Coordinates of C-alpha atoms and ligand atoms in Angstrom, one line a residue:
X256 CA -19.2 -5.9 10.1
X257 CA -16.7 -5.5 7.3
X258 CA -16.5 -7.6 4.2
X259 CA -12.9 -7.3 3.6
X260 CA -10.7 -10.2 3.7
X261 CA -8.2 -10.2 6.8
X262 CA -5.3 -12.4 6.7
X263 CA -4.4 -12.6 10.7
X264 CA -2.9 -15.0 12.8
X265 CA -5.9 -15.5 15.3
X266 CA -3.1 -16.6 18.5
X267 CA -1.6 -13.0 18.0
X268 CA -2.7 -10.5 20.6
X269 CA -2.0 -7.0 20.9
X270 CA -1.6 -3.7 19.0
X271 CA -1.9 -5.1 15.4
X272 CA 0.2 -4.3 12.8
X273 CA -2.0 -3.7 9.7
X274 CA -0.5 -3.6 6.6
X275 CA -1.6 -2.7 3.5
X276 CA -1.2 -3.5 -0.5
X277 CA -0.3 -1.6 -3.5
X278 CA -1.8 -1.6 -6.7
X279 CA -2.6 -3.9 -8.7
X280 CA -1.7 -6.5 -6.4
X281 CA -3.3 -8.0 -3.0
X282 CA -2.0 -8.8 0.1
X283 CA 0.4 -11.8 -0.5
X284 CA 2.6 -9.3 -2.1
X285 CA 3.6 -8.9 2.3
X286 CA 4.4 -12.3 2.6
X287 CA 7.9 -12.1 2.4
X288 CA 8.1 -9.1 5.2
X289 CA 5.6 -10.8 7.6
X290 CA 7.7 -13.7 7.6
X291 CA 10.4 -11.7 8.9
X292 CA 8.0 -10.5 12.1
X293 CA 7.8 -12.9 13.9
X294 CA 6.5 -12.3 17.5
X295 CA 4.7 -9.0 15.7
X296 CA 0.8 -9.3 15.5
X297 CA 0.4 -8.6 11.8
X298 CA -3.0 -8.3 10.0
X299 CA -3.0 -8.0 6.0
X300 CA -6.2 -6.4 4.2
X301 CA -7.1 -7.5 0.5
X302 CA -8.5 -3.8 -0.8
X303 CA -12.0 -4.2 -3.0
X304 CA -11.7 -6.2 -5.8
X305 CA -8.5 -8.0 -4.6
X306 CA -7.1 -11.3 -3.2
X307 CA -10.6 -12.0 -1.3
X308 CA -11.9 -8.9 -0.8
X309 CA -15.1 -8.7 -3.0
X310 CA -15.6 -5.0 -5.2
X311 CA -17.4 -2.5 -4.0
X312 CA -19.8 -0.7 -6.7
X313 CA -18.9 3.2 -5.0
X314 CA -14.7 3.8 -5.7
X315 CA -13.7 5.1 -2.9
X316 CA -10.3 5.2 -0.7
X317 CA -12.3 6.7 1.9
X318 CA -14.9 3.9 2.3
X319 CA -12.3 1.1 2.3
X320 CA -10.2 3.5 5.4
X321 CA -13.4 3.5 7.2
X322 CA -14.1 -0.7 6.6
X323 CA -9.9 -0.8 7.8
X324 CA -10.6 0.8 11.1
X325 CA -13.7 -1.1 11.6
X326 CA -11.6 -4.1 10.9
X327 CA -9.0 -3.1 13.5
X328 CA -12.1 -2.6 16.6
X329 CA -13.3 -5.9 15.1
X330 CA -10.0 -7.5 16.5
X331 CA -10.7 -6.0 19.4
X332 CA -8.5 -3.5 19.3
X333 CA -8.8 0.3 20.2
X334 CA -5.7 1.5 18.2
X335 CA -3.4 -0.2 15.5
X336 CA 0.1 0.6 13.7
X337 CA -0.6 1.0 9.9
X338 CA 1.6 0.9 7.1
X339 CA 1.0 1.2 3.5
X340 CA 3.0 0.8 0.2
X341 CA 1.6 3.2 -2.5
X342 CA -2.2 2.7 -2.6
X343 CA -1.9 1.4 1.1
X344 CA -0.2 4.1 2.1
X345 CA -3.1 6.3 0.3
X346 CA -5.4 4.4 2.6
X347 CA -3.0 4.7 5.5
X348 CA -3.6 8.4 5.0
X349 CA -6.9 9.0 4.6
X350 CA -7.2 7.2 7.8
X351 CA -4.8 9.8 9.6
X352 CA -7.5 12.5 8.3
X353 CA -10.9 10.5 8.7
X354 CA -9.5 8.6 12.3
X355 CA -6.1 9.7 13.6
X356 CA -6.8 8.4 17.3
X357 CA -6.7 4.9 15.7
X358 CA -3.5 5.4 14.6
X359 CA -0.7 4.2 17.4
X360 CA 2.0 4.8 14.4
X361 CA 1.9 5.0 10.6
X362 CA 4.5 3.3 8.1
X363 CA 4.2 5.4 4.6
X364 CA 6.2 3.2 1.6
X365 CA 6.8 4.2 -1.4
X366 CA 4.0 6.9 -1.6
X367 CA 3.2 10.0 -1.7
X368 CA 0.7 12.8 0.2
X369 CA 0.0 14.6 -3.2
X370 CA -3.2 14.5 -5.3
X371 CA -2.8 13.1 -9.2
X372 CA -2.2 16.1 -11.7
X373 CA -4.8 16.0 -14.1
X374 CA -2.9 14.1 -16.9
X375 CA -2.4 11.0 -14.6
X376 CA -6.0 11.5 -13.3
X377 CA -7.2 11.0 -17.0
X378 CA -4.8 7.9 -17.4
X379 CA -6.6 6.3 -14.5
X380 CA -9.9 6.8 -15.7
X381 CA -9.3 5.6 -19.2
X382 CA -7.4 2.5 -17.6
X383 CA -11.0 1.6 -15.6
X384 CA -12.6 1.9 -18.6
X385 CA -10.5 -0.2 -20.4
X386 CA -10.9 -2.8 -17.5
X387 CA -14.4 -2.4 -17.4
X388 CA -14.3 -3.6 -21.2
X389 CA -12.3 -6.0 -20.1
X390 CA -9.4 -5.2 -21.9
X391 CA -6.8 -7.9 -21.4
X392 CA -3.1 -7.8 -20.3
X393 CA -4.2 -3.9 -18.7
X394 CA -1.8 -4.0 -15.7
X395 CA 1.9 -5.9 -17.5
X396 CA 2.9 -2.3 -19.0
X397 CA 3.0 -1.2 -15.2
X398 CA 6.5 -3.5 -14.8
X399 CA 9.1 -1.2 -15.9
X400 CA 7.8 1.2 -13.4
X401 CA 7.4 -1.1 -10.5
X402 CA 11.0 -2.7 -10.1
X403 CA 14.4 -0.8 -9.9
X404 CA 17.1 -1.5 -11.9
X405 CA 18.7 -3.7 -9.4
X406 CA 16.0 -6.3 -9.6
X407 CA 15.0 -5.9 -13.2
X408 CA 18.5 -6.7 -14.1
X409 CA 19.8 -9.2 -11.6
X410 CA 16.3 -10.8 -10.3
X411 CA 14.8 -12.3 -13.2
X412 CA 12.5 -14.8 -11.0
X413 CA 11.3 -11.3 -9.3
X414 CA 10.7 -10.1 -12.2
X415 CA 8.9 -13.2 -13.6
X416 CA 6.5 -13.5 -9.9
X417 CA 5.7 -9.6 -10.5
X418 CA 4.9 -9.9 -14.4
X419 CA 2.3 -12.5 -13.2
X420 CA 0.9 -10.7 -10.9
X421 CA 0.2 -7.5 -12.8
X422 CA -0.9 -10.2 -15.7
X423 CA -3.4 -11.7 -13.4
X424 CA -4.8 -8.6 -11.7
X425 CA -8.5 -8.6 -11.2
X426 CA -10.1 -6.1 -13.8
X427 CA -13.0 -5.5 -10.8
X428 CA -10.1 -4.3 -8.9
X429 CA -8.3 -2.2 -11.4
X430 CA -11.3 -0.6 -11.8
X431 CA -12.4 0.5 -7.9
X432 CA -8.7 1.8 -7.4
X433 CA -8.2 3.6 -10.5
X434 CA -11.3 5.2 -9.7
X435 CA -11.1 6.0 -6.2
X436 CA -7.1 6.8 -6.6
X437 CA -8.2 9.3 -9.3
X438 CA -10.5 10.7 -6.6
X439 CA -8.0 11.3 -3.6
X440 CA -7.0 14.9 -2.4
X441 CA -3.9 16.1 -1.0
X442 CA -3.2 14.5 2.3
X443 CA 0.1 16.8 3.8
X444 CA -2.3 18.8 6.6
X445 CA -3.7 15.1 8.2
X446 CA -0.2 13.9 8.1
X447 CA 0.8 17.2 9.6
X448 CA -2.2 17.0 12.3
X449 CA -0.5 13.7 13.7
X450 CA 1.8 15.4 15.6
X451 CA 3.7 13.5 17.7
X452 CA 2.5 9.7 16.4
X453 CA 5.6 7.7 15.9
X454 CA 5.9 7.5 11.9
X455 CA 7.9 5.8 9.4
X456 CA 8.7 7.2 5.8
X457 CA 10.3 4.6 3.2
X458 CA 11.1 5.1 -0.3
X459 CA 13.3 2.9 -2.5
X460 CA 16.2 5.3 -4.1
X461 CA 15.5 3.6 -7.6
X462 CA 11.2 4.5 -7.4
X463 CA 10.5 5.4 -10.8
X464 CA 6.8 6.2 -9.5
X465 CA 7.8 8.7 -6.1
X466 CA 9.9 10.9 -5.9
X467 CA 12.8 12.1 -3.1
X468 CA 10.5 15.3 -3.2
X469 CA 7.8 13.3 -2.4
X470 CA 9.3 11.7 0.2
X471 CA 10.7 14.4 2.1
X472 CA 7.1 16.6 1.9
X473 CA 5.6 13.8 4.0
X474 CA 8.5 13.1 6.3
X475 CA 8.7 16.9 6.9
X476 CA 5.0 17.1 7.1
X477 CA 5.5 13.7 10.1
X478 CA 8.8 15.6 11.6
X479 CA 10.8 12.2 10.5
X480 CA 14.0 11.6 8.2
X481 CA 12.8 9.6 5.0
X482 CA 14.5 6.0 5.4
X483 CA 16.3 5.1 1.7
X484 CA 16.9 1.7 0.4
X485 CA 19.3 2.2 -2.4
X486 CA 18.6 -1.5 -4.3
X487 CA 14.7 -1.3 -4.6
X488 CA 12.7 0.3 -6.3
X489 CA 9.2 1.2 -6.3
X490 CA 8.0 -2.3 -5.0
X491 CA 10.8 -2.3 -1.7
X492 CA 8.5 -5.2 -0.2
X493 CA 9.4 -7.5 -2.6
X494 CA 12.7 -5.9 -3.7
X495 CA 14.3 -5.8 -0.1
X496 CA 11.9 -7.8 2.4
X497 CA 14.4 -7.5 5.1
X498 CA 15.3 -4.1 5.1
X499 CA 11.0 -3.2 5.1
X500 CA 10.5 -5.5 8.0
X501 CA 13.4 -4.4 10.0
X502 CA 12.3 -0.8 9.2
X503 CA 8.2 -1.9 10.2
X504 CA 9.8 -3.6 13.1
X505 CA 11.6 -0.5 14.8
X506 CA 8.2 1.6 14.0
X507 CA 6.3 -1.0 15.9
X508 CA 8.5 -0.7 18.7
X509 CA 8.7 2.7 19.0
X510 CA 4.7 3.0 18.6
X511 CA 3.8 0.2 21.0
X512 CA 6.6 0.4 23.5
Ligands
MLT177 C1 0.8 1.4 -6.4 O1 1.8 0.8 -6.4 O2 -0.1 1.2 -5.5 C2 0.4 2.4 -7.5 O3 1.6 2.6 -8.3 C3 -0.1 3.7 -6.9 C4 -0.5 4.6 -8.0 O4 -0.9 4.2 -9.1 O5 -0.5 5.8 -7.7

């Protein structure tokens, strides 16, 4: 039995759609795309340390992949179609390498396959430290990187609603994923191994965080074109809900038929 809080709508049957957050926020930050689902059954997952999840002492992307897919059989499902935006996709990923037969697609947003260089391997660390002090304000100096241009100049009340979040993320949370994000290996040969599971690469053209090079490695690696957004940025969810969930919505048809 996993711990991790699931946000599902218990009438929903079928293939779920599990999607999952980036860092630092939780799973509200999908609200806007599930919206735009109807009719799909969509689960969201708070990672450790977020929304309701509690933290988990060990940082580890692997551990929280193996609580997802014992989340999906807990629905009572045998397979699911996962998507991830930046850490989620990291966690999408490790679950192609740890249990591809659960996967009946994969949605990869604004991510990447590559392990951290050293550099931003040390950055994490000293930011979980810092957040172990309890350091305040940690997560606001992430804005600049999160938003495109587009929004930071012409959506000031997305702008506000992000600078909250990243003001109010959980310094338990910060802590578990910088740790276990520091931690992560390259993921290009599981992705490659799919072979043949319907897949979905998405980057925002203004992503300050991942690059077009980035994108491309794992669409190559998935034998899929990368699918651009040219106003959002690193945060497409909440930059461009309706393009994401019309993009999710095509990979959920092509995975589940
Ligand atoms: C995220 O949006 O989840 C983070 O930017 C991922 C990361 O720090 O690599």
């Amino acid at each position: 039995m996993t711990s991790l809080a699931v946000h599902a709508d218990q009438r929903a049957e079928g293939v779920p759609l599990v999607l999952l957050h980036a860092f630092p926020l939780d799973s509200t930050m999908w609200q806007q795309v599930v919206s735009r689902l109807p009719g799909i059954p969509v689960v969201t997952i708070d990672a450790p340390g977020f929304g309701g999840s509690a933290p988990r002492e060990h940082a580890s992307l692997e551990d929280y992949a193996r609580e997802v897919v014992v989340t999906v059989r807990e629905l009572g499902a045998d397979q699911a179609v996962v998507a991830g935006l930046s850490m989620g996709g990291y966690v999408a990923m490790a679950i192609a390498e740890a249990a591809p037969g659960i996967l009946a697609g994969i949605g990869l947003l604004s991510t990447k396959a590559s392990a951290d260089a050293e550099p931003a391997r040390e950055k994490r660390l000293a930011m979980a430290a810092a957040a172990e002090r309890a350091e305040p304000d940690l997560a606001v100096g992430m804005l600049q990187g999160l938003l495109g241009d587009t929004s930071r100049q012409h959506r000031p009340e997305l702008v506000e609603q992000v600078r909250e979040r990243l003001r109010t993320a959980p310094a338990a949370g910060i802590c578990w994923a910088q740790r276990s994000m520091a931690a992560r290996p390259d993921r290009l040969a599981a992705l490659a191994a799919l072979a043949g599971v319907p897949a979905l690469v998405l980057r925002g053209a203004q992503d300050a965080l991942m690059s077009d090079g980035d994108a491309c490695a794992m669409g190559t690696a998935l034998g899929v074109e990368v699918v651009e957004l040219a106003g959002a940025g690193h945060l497409a969810a909440l930059e461009e809900p309706d393009a994401v969930a019309a993009a999710l919505a095509q990979l959920y048809a092509r995975s589940v038929g």
